[in-house]
Amino acid sequence: MSRTPSNPPPRGGTGRTRSLPRTKRAYALTALLCGALVVPLSLGSANAAPDDGTGAATAAGKPAKPPKPPKPPKAPKWKLLHQESFKKKLDPKRASWTRETYSEPFDTIMEDNGKWYANDYGPAWNTAFNSFDTYRKEFTVGDGGWLTASLSARDWNKDGRIEKEPSITNSTAGGKTVAELNVPDHTGGAIFRPTESLPDQYRIEYKLKTLDFGGKRNGTIDYDNRTNGYSKDGCKTQHPWGEGSNSPGWEGDASAPYCEWQDVRAGKYGYNGFHFLSIVDFADPAPRNNHFWHYRRKVLMDSFSQHPDRVGTGTGGRVCNSADDTYYDYKDSSFNTVNMWISGLPNWTPGKGGLAGNSQWFMTSCSDGVAEQQLSSAAELQPELMPNQDYTFAIERDATGYTLEASGNFARAGQQTLRFHRPFIVDDKPIWHYNVKPGEYDGRYNNSLVQNDYNGSATWPDQWPSGSAYPDSFVIGDLYTNVYEGSASLTDIKMFVPKGKK
């Protein structure tokens, strides 16, 4: 059946938090979301689908239903502007790899060469950061080059040769032509993004044909000589962008050898993941370290395939069965879950040995679409059914807020369409950097980000001032260059705009 949950009035709750400044809290719930990592936010009821038809309890209990909310403003009627099915050869002119010099960094905070890491770890971090080179490649795709494929790779010994190149190439899956994203090492990245920033109202959607970025297959996390989607060769750690010197899983010493940093394949920070669809707050996104993204996302849908070591004796979070709106424990899933969530305001003054990052709020039909600050997956994928069955992901922005949508044959729930609308501000709790135009925002949430750390201090003022604007860009794929490894394929990326607009 197809389901579109209705959504209640705004109310508070609890939702997924990224890795917090390193206190000894249970890592299963404070962990940063792998695919991502986002204040009691809530949603309005469902909006209209495009013209072509694409369209609170314990883990074991059924949540109480809040009062029925008023209907939100009607969504625009969409018209198709761009569509890409990947029938034409990708990268026909063979774009070259270029070494990243960081001559034009995005910011000085959590960018790859950001001050935050040196202020925490000290001079040894600079040595770790300079121990390898990063290379980037980009090429345009589709009519008028409206899409850009962006890749990042690591040259481990700085000899000018990339040991394990990520790629985005043509392929076939389930009888469809697809783009295949392949990231053979967790230090690589591969994404699709728009070549130009998105308009102020739009719908982006696509079909995911295959996914192999962790989680169980046929009941086990070890398959095809891999663990949670990672190859078993050598060691794999977050070096040089660790979780913070006070975080568990390592000694917090930036001078430690590569293998002594936090393990991404197993242990307390063992997880894999994939960004099904994210909206970020700047133009021309490219793969970067995972902590950078935790301060740059507005809304997103992602997977967070935790290793059992990370779950430990806890639940690992909860998953909503949208067929009857009851939760079950993440530990009882296949670890192939879908998180649908938004980023809220950050912690403006993280403690020593911590990281900058936004609050995280998760939406499910079990909460009637209310965004709650507790790690809650909206559904569970069934990768074994792919590519003969696929999943559709979509995000819309209209004049009132964002809508997140996921459709497909979900575990336990069957065929569902999950669709949640979140206004830009609910109960004085905003979606981070929601304004794409200065006139959409009055500066009320402006503040300074302050770091007072073991090896330095810094203040970054005016993190959301009046007169600011943050253009939307979407991202699909593997954003992270120090975690995530695997492959995925997709097709039919579409961009809609309101009827009557070019």
Coordinates of N, CA and C in Angstrom, one line a residue, residues 272-460:
N272 N 29.2 2.6 8.5 CA 29.3 2.9 7.1 C 28.0 3.7 6.8
G273 N 27.9 4.2 5.6 CA 26.7 4.9 5.3 C 26.7 5.5 3.9
F274 N 25.6 6.2 3.6 CA 25.4 6.8 2.3 C 24.4 7.9 2.4
H275 N 24.6 9.0 1.7 CA 23.6 10.1 1.7 C 22.7 9.9 0.5
F276 N 21.4 9.5 0.8 CA 20.5 9.3 -0.2 C 20.2 10.6 -0.9
L277 N 20.0 11.6 -0.1 CA 19.7 13.0 -0.7 C 19.9 14.0 0.5
S278 N 20.7 15.0 0.3 CA 21.0 16.0 1.3 C 20.9 17.4 0.6
I279 N 20.4 18.4 1.4 CA 20.5 19.8 1.0 C 21.5 20.5 1.9
V280 N 22.5 21.1 1.3 CA 23.6 21.7 2.0 C 23.5 23.2 1.7
D281 N 24.3 24.0 2.5 CA 24.1 25.4 2.6 C 25.1 26.3 1.8
F282 N 25.7 25.7 0.8 CA 26.6 26.4 -0.1 C 26.7 25.8 -1.5
A283 N 27.2 26.6 -2.4 CA 27.3 26.2 -3.8 C 28.6 25.3 -4.0
D284 N 28.5 24.5 -5.0 CA 29.6 23.7 -5.5 C 30.2 22.7 -4.4
P285 N 29.4 22.0 -3.7 CA 29.9 21.0 -2.7 C 30.8 19.9 -3.4
A286 N 31.8 19.5 -2.6 CA 32.6 18.4 -3.1 C 32.9 17.6 -1.8
P287 N 33.3 16.3 -2.0 CA 33.6 15.5 -0.8 C 34.7 16.1 0.1
R288 N 34.4 16.0 1.4 CA 35.3 16.5 2.4 C 35.2 15.6 3.6
N289 N 36.0 15.9 4.7 CA 35.9 15.1 5.9 C 34.5 15.1 6.5
N290 N 34.2 14.1 7.2 CA 32.8 14.0 7.7 C 32.4 15.1 8.7
H291 N 33.3 15.6 9.5 CA 32.9 16.6 10.5 C 32.5 17.9 9.9
F292 N 33.2 18.2 8.8 CA 32.8 19.4 8.0 C 31.3 19.4 7.7
W293 N 30.8 18.3 7.3 CA 29.4 18.3 6.8 C 28.4 18.4 8.0
H294 N 28.8 18.1 9.2 CA 27.9 18.2 10.3 C 27.5 19.6 10.7
Y295 N 28.2 20.6 10.0 CA 27.9 22.0 10.2 C 27.4 22.7 9.0
R296 N 27.1 21.9 7.9 CA 26.8 22.5 6.6 C 25.5 22.0 6.0
R297 N 24.8 21.0 6.7 CA 23.6 20.4 6.1 C 22.3 21.1 6.6
K298 N 21.3 21.2 5.8 CA 20.0 21.8 6.2 C 19.0 20.6 6.5
V299 N 18.7 19.8 5.5 CA 17.9 18.7 5.6 C 18.5 17.5 4.8
L300 N 18.1 16.3 5.2 CA 18.8 15.1 4.6 C 18.1 13.8 4.8
M301 N 18.4 12.9 4.0 CA 18.0 11.5 4.2 C 19.3 10.6 3.9
D302 N 19.6 9.8 4.9 CA 20.8 9.0 4.8 C 20.7 7.6 5.4
S303 N 21.7 6.8 5.2 CA 21.8 5.5 5.9 C 22.9 5.7 7.0
F304 N 22.8 4.9 8.0 CA 23.7 4.9 9.1 C 23.9 3.5 9.6
S305 N 24.8 2.7 8.9 CA 25.0 1.3 9.1 C 26.0 1.1 10.2
Q306 N 25.6 1.1 11.5 CA 26.5 0.9 12.6 C 27.0 -0.5 12.7
H307 N 28.2 -0.7 13.1 CA 28.8 -2.0 13.4 C 28.2 -2.4 14.8
P308 N 28.0 -3.7 15.0 CA 27.5 -4.1 16.3 C 28.4 -3.7 17.5
D309 N 29.7 -3.5 17.3 CA 30.5 -2.9 18.3 C 30.1 -1.5 18.7
R310 N 29.6 -0.8 17.8 CA 29.1 0.6 18.1 C 27.8 0.6 18.8
V311 N 26.9 -0.4 18.5 CA 25.6 -0.5 19.1 C 25.9 -1.0 20.6
G312 N 26.8 -1.9 20.8 CA 27.1 -2.4 22.1 C 26.0 -3.1 22.7
T313 N 25.7 -2.8 24.0 CA 24.6 -3.4 24.7 C 23.3 -2.5 24.7
G314 N 23.4 -1.4 23.9 CA 22.2 -0.6 23.8 C 21.3 -1.0 22.6
T315 N 20.4 -0.2 22.3 CA 19.5 -0.5 21.2 C 20.0 -0.1 19.8
G316 N 20.9 0.9 19.8 CA 21.4 1.5 18.5 C 20.5 2.5 17.9
G317 N 19.4 2.9 18.7 CA 18.4 3.7 18.2 C 17.1 2.9 17.9
R318 N 16.2 3.5 17.2 CA 15.0 2.8 16.9 C 14.5 3.0 15.5
V319 N 13.7 2.1 15.0 CA 13.2 2.1 13.6 C 11.7 2.0 13.6
C320 N 11.1 2.8 12.8 CA 9.6 2.9 12.7 C 9.1 1.9 11.7
N321 N 8.2 1.0 12.1 CA 7.4 0.2 11.2 C 6.2 1.0 10.8
S322 N 6.2 1.6 9.6 CA 5.2 2.5 9.2 C 3.9 1.8 8.8
A323 N 3.9 0.5 8.8 CA 2.6 -0.2 8.6 C 1.7 -0.1 9.8
D324 N 2.2 -0.1 11.0 CA 1.4 0.0 12.2 C 1.9 1.1 13.2
D325 N 2.9 1.9 12.7 CA 3.4 3.0 13.5 C 3.9 2.5 14.9
T326 N 4.7 1.5 14.9 CA 5.4 1.1 16.1 C 6.9 1.0 15.9
Y327 N 7.6 1.3 16.9 CA 9.1 1.3 16.8 C 9.6 -0.1 17.2
Y328 N 10.7 -0.5 16.6 CA 11.5 -1.6 17.0 C 13.0 -1.2 17.1
D329 N 13.8 -1.9 17.8 CA 15.2 -1.5 18.0 C 16.0 -1.7 16.8
Y330 N 16.9 -0.7 16.6 CA 17.8 -0.8 15.4 C 18.6 -2.1 15.5
K331 N 19.0 -2.6 16.7 CA 19.8 -3.8 16.8 C 19.1 -5.0 16.2
D332 N 17.7 -4.9 16.1 CA 16.9 -6.0 15.5 C 16.7 -5.8 14.0
S333 N 17.3 -4.8 13.4 CA 17.1 -4.6 12.0 C 18.3 -5.2 11.2
S334 N 18.3 -5.0 9.9 CA 19.4 -5.4 9.0 C 20.5 -4.3 8.9
F335 N 20.3 -3.2 9.7 CA 21.2 -2.1 9.7 C 21.2 -1.3 8.4
N336 N 20.2 -1.6 7.5 CA 20.0 -0.8 6.3 C 18.8 0.1 6.4
T337 N 18.9 1.1 7.3 CA 17.7 1.9 7.6 C 17.8 3.3 6.9
V338 N 16.7 4.0 6.9 CA 16.6 5.3 6.2 C 16.3 6.3 7.3
N339 N 17.1 7.3 7.4 CA 16.9 8.4 8.4 C 16.5 9.6 7.6
M340 N 15.4 10.2 8.0 CA 14.8 11.4 7.4 C 14.8 12.5 8.4
W341 N 15.7 13.5 8.3 CA 15.9 14.4 9.4 C 16.3 15.8 8.9
I342 N 16.4 16.7 9.9 CA 16.8 18.1 9.6 C 17.8 18.5 10.6
S343 N 18.6 19.5 10.2 CA 19.6 20.1 11.1 C 19.0 21.3 11.8
G344 N 19.2 21.4 13.1 CA 18.8 22.6 13.9 C 20.0 23.4 14.2
L345 N 19.8 24.3 15.2 CA 20.9 25.2 15.7 C 22.1 24.3 16.3
P346 N 23.3 24.8 16.2 CA 24.4 24.1 16.7 C 24.6 24.4 18.2
N347 N 25.6 23.7 18.8 CA 26.1 24.0 20.1 C 27.2 25.1 19.8
W348 N 26.9 26.3 20.3 CA 27.8 27.4 19.9 C 29.1 27.4 20.7
T349 N 29.2 26.6 21.8 CA 30.5 26.6 22.5 C 30.8 25.1 22.9
P350 N 31.2 24.3 22.0 CA 31.5 22.9 22.3 C 32.7 22.9 23.3
G351 N 32.7 21.9 24.2 CA 33.8 21.7 25.2 C 35.1 21.3 24.6
K352 N 36.1 21.4 25.4 CA 37.5 21.0 24.9 C 37.4 19.5 24.4
G353 N 38.2 19.3 23.3 CA 38.2 18.0 22.7 C 36.9 17.6 22.0
G354 N 36.1 18.6 21.8 CA 34.8 18.3 21.1 C 34.8 18.8 19.6
L355 N 33.7 18.8 19.0 CA 33.6 19.2 17.6 C 32.4 20.1 17.4
A356 N 32.5 21.0 16.4 CA 31.3 21.8 16.0 C 30.3 20.9 15.2
G357 N 29.1 21.2 15.5 CA 28.0 20.4 14.7 C 26.7 20.9 15.1
N358 N 25.7 20.6 14.3 CA 24.3 21.0 14.5 C 23.5 20.0 15.2
S359 N 22.5 20.4 15.9 CA 21.5 19.5 16.5 C 20.8 18.7 15.4
Q360 N 20.3 17.5 15.7 CA 19.7 16.6 14.7 C 18.4 16.2 15.1
W361 N 17.4 16.2 14.2 CA 16.0 16.0 14.5 C 15.4 15.0 13.5
F362 N 14.8 13.9 13.9 CA 14.4 12.8 13.1 C 12.9 12.7 12.9
M363 N 12.4 12.4 11.7 CA 11.0 12.4 11.4 C 10.6 10.9 11.0
T364 N 9.5 10.4 11.6 CA 9.0 9.1 11.2 C 7.5 9.2 11.3
S365 N 6.8 8.2 10.7 CA 5.4 8.2 10.8 C 5.0 7.8 12.2
C366 N 5.8 7.1 13.0 CA 5.5 6.7 14.4 C 5.4 8.0 15.2
S367 N 6.0 9.1 14.9 CA 5.9 10.3 15.6 C 4.9 11.3 14.9
D368 N 4.2 10.7 13.9 CA 3.3 11.6 13.0 C 4.1 12.6 12.3
G369 N 5.3 12.4 12.0 CA 6.2 13.3 11.3 C 6.8 14.4 12.1
V370 N 6.5 14.4 13.4 CA 7.2 15.4 14.3 C 8.7 15.0 14.4
A371 N 9.5 16.0 14.2 CA 10.9 15.8 14.3 C 11.4 15.8 15.7
E372 N 12.0 14.6 16.1 CA 12.4 14.4 17.5 C 13.9 14.2 17.6
Q373 N 14.4 14.7 18.7 CA 15.9 14.7 18.9 C 16.3 13.3 19.5
Q374 N 16.0 12.3 18.8 CA 16.4 10.9 19.2 C 16.6 10.1 17.9
L375 N 17.7 9.4 17.8 CA 18.0 8.6 16.6 C 16.9 7.7 16.2
S376 N 16.1 8.0 15.2 CA 14.9 7.3 14.8 C 14.9 7.1 13.3
S377 N 15.0 5.9 12.8 CA 14.9 5.7 11.4 C 13.4 5.6 10.9
A378 N 13.1 6.1 9.7 CA 11.8 6.1 9.2 C 11.4 4.8 8.6
A379 N 12.4 4.0 8.1 CA 12.1 2.8 7.4 C 13.4 2.0 7.3
E380 N 13.2 0.8 6.8 CA 14.4 -0.2 6.6 C 14.3 -0.7 5.2
L381 N 15.4 -0.4 4.5 CA 15.6 -0.9 3.1 C 15.7 -2.4 3.1
Q382 N 15.5 -3.0 1.9 CA 15.8 -4.4 1.6 C 16.7 -4.5 0.4
P383 N 18.0 -4.4 0.6 CA 18.9 -4.4 -0.5 C 18.9 -5.6 -1.4
E384 N 18.5 -6.7 -0.7 CA 18.4 -8.0 -1.5 C 17.4 -8.0 -2.6
L385 N 16.4 -7.1 -2.5 CA 15.4 -6.9 -3.6 C 15.9 -6.1 -4.7
M386 N 16.9 -5.4 -4.5 CA 17.5 -4.5 -5.6 C 18.3 -5.3 -6.5
P387 N 18.4 -5.0 -7.8 CA 17.8 -3.8 -8.5 C 16.5 -4.0 -9.1
N388 N 15.9 -5.3 -8.9 CA 14.6 -5.5 -9.5 C 13.5 -4.6 -8.9
Q389 N 13.7 -4.2 -7.6 CA 12.9 -3.2 -7.0 C 13.8 -2.1 -6.6
D390 N 13.3 -0.9 -6.7 CA 14.2 0.3 -6.4 C 13.5 1.1 -5.4
Y391 N 14.2 2.2 -5.0 CA 13.6 3.2 -4.0 C 13.7 4.6 -4.6
T392 N 12.7 5.4 -4.4 CA 12.7 6.7 -4.8 C 12.9 7.7 -3.6
F393 N 13.8 8.6 -3.8 CA 14.0 9.7 -2.8 C 13.8 11.0 -3.4
A394 N 13.2 11.9 -2.6 CA 12.9 13.3 -3.1 C 12.9 14.3 -2.0
I395 N 13.3 15.5 -2.3 CA 13.2 16.6 -1.4 C 12.6 17.8 -2.1
E396 N 11.7 18.5 -1.5 CA 11.1 19.7 -2.1 C 11.4 20.9 -1.2
R397 N 11.5 22.0 -1.8 CA 11.5 23.3 -1.0 C 10.4 24.2 -1.6
D398 N 9.4 24.6 -0.8 CA 8.4 25.5 -1.2 C 8.5 26.8 -0.4
A399 N 7.5 27.7 -0.5 CA 7.6 28.9 0.2 C 7.5 28.8 1.7
T400 N 7.2 27.6 2.2 CA 7.0 27.5 3.7 C 8.0 26.6 4.4
G401 N 8.6 25.7 3.6 CA 9.5 24.8 4.3 C 10.0 23.7 3.3
Y402 N 10.5 22.6 3.9 CA 11.1 21.5 3.1 C 10.2 20.2 3.3
T403 N 10.1 19.4 2.3 CA 9.4 18.2 2.3 C 10.4 17.0 2.0
L404 N 10.5 16.0 2.8 CA 11.3 14.8 2.6 C 10.4 13.7 2.2
E405 N 10.8 12.9 1.2 CA 10.0 11.8 0.8 C 10.8 10.6 0.4
A406 N 10.4 9.4 0.8 CA 11.0 8.1 0.5 C 10.0 7.1 0.1
S407 N 10.1 6.4 -1.0 CA 9.1 5.4 -1.4 C 9.8 4.1 -1.8
G408 N 9.1 3.0 -1.5 CA 9.6 1.7 -1.9 C 9.1 0.6 -1.0
N409 N 9.6 -0.6 -1.2 CA 9.2 -1.8 -0.5 C 10.1 -1.9 0.7
F410 N 9.6 -1.5 1.9 CA 10.4 -1.4 3.1 C 10.2 -2.7 3.9
A411 N 11.2 -3.1 4.6 CA 11.2 -4.3 5.5 C 10.0 -4.1 6.5
R412 N 9.3 -5.1 6.8 CA 8.2 -5.2 7.8 C 7.0 -4.4 7.3
A413 N 7.2 -3.3 6.6 CA 6.1 -2.3 6.3 C 5.5 -2.5 4.9
G414 N 6.3 -3.1 4.0 CA 5.8 -3.3 2.6 C 5.9 -2.0 1.8
Q415 N 5.2 -1.9 0.7 CA 5.2 -0.7 -0.1 C 4.7 0.5 0.6
Q416 N 5.5 1.5 0.7 CA 5.1 2.8 1.4 C 5.6 4.0 0.7
T417 N 4.9 5.1 0.9 CA 5.5 6.4 0.5 C 5.4 7.2 1.8
L418 N 6.6 7.6 2.3 CA 6.8 8.3 3.5 C 7.1 9.8 3.2
R419 N 6.3 10.7 3.7 CA 6.4 12.1 3.2 C 6.1 13.0 4.3
F420 N 7.1 13.9 4.6 CA 7.0 14.8 5.8 C 7.4 16.2 5.4
H421 N 6.6 17.1 5.8 CA 6.8 18.5 5.6 C 7.2 19.2 6.9
R422 N 8.3 20.0 6.8 CA 8.8 20.7 8.0 C 8.9 22.2 7.7
P423 N 8.1 23.1 8.3 CA 8.2 24.5 8.1 C 9.6 25.0 8.5
F424 N 10.0 26.1 7.9 CA 11.3 26.6 8.2 C 11.6 26.9 9.7
I425 N 10.6 27.3 10.4 CA 10.7 27.6 11.9 C 9.4 27.0 12.5
V426 N 9.6 26.3 13.6 CA 8.5 25.7 14.4 C 8.9 26.0 15.9
D427 N 8.0 26.6 16.6 CA 8.2 26.9 18.0 C 9.6 27.5 18.3
D428 N 10.0 28.5 17.4 CA 11.2 29.2 17.5 C 12.4 28.3 17.3
K429 N 12.2 27.2 16.7 CA 13.3 26.3 16.4 C 13.4 26.2 14.8
P430 N 14.5 26.7 14.3 CA 14.6 26.8 12.8 C 15.4 25.6 12.2
I431 N 15.1 25.4 10.9 CA 16.1 24.6 10.1 C 17.3 25.4 9.8
W432 N 18.4 24.9 10.1 CA 19.7 25.6 10.0 C 19.9 26.2 8.6
H433 N 20.2 27.5 8.6 CA 20.5 28.2 7.3 C 19.4 28.0 6.2
Y434 N 18.2 28.0 6.6 CA 17.1 27.7 5.6 C 17.0 28.8 4.6
N435 N 17.4 30.0 4.8 CA 17.1 31.1 3.9 C 18.1 31.1 2.7
V436 N 17.5 31.0 1.6 CA 18.3 31.1 0.3 C 18.3 32.5 -0.2
K437 N 17.5 33.4 0.4 CA 17.5 34.8 0.1 C 17.5 35.6 1.4
P438 N 18.2 36.8 1.3 CA 18.3 37.6 2.6 C 16.9 38.0 3.2
G439 N 15.9 38.2 2.3 CA 14.6 38.6 2.8 C 13.8 37.6 3.5
E440 N 14.3 36.3 3.5 CA 13.6 35.2 4.2 C 13.9 35.1 5.6
Y441 N 14.8 35.9 6.1 CA 15.3 35.7 7.5 C 15.7 37.1 8.1
D442 N 15.5 37.3 9.4 CA 15.7 38.6 10.0 C 16.9 38.6 11.0
G443 N 17.7 37.6 11.0 CA 18.9 37.6 11.9 C 18.7 37.2 13.3
R444 N 17.6 36.7 13.7 CA 17.3 36.4 15.1 C 18.1 35.3 15.7
Y445 N 18.7 34.4 14.9 CA 19.4 33.3 15.4 C 20.9 33.4 15.2
N446 N 21.4 34.6 14.9 CA 22.8 34.9 14.7 C 23.5 34.7 16.0
N447 N 24.8 34.2 15.9 CA 25.6 33.9 17.1 C 27.0 33.7 16.6
S448 N 27.9 33.6 17.6 CA 29.3 33.3 17.3 C 29.6 31.8 17.7
L449 N 30.4 31.2 16.9 CA 30.9 29.8 17.2 C 32.2 30.0 18.0
V450 N 32.3 29.5 19.2 CA 33.5 29.7 20.0 C 34.2 28.4 20.4
Q451 N 35.5 28.4 20.1 CA 36.3 27.2 20.5 C 37.4 27.6 21.5
N452 N 37.4 27.0 22.7 CA 38.5 27.2 23.6 C 39.0 25.8 23.9
D453 N 40.1 25.4 23.3 CA 40.6 24.1 23.2 C 42.0 23.9 23.8
Y454 N 42.5 22.7 23.8 CA 43.7 22.3 24.5 C 44.9 23.0 23.8
N455 N 44.9 23.3 22.5 CA 46.0 23.9 21.9 C 45.7 25.2 21.1
G456 N 44.6 25.8 21.5 CA 44.3 27.1 20.8 C 42.8 27.4 21.0
S457 N 42.5 28.7 20.7 CA 41.2 29.2 20.8 C 40.9 30.0 19.5
A458 N 39.6 30.1 19.2 CA 39.1 30.9 18.1 C 37.7 31.2 18.2
T459 N 37.3 32.3 17.6 CA 35.9 32.7 17.6 C 35.5 33.1 16.2
W460 N 34.4 32.5 15.7 CA 33.9 32.8 14.4 C 32.6 33.5 14.5

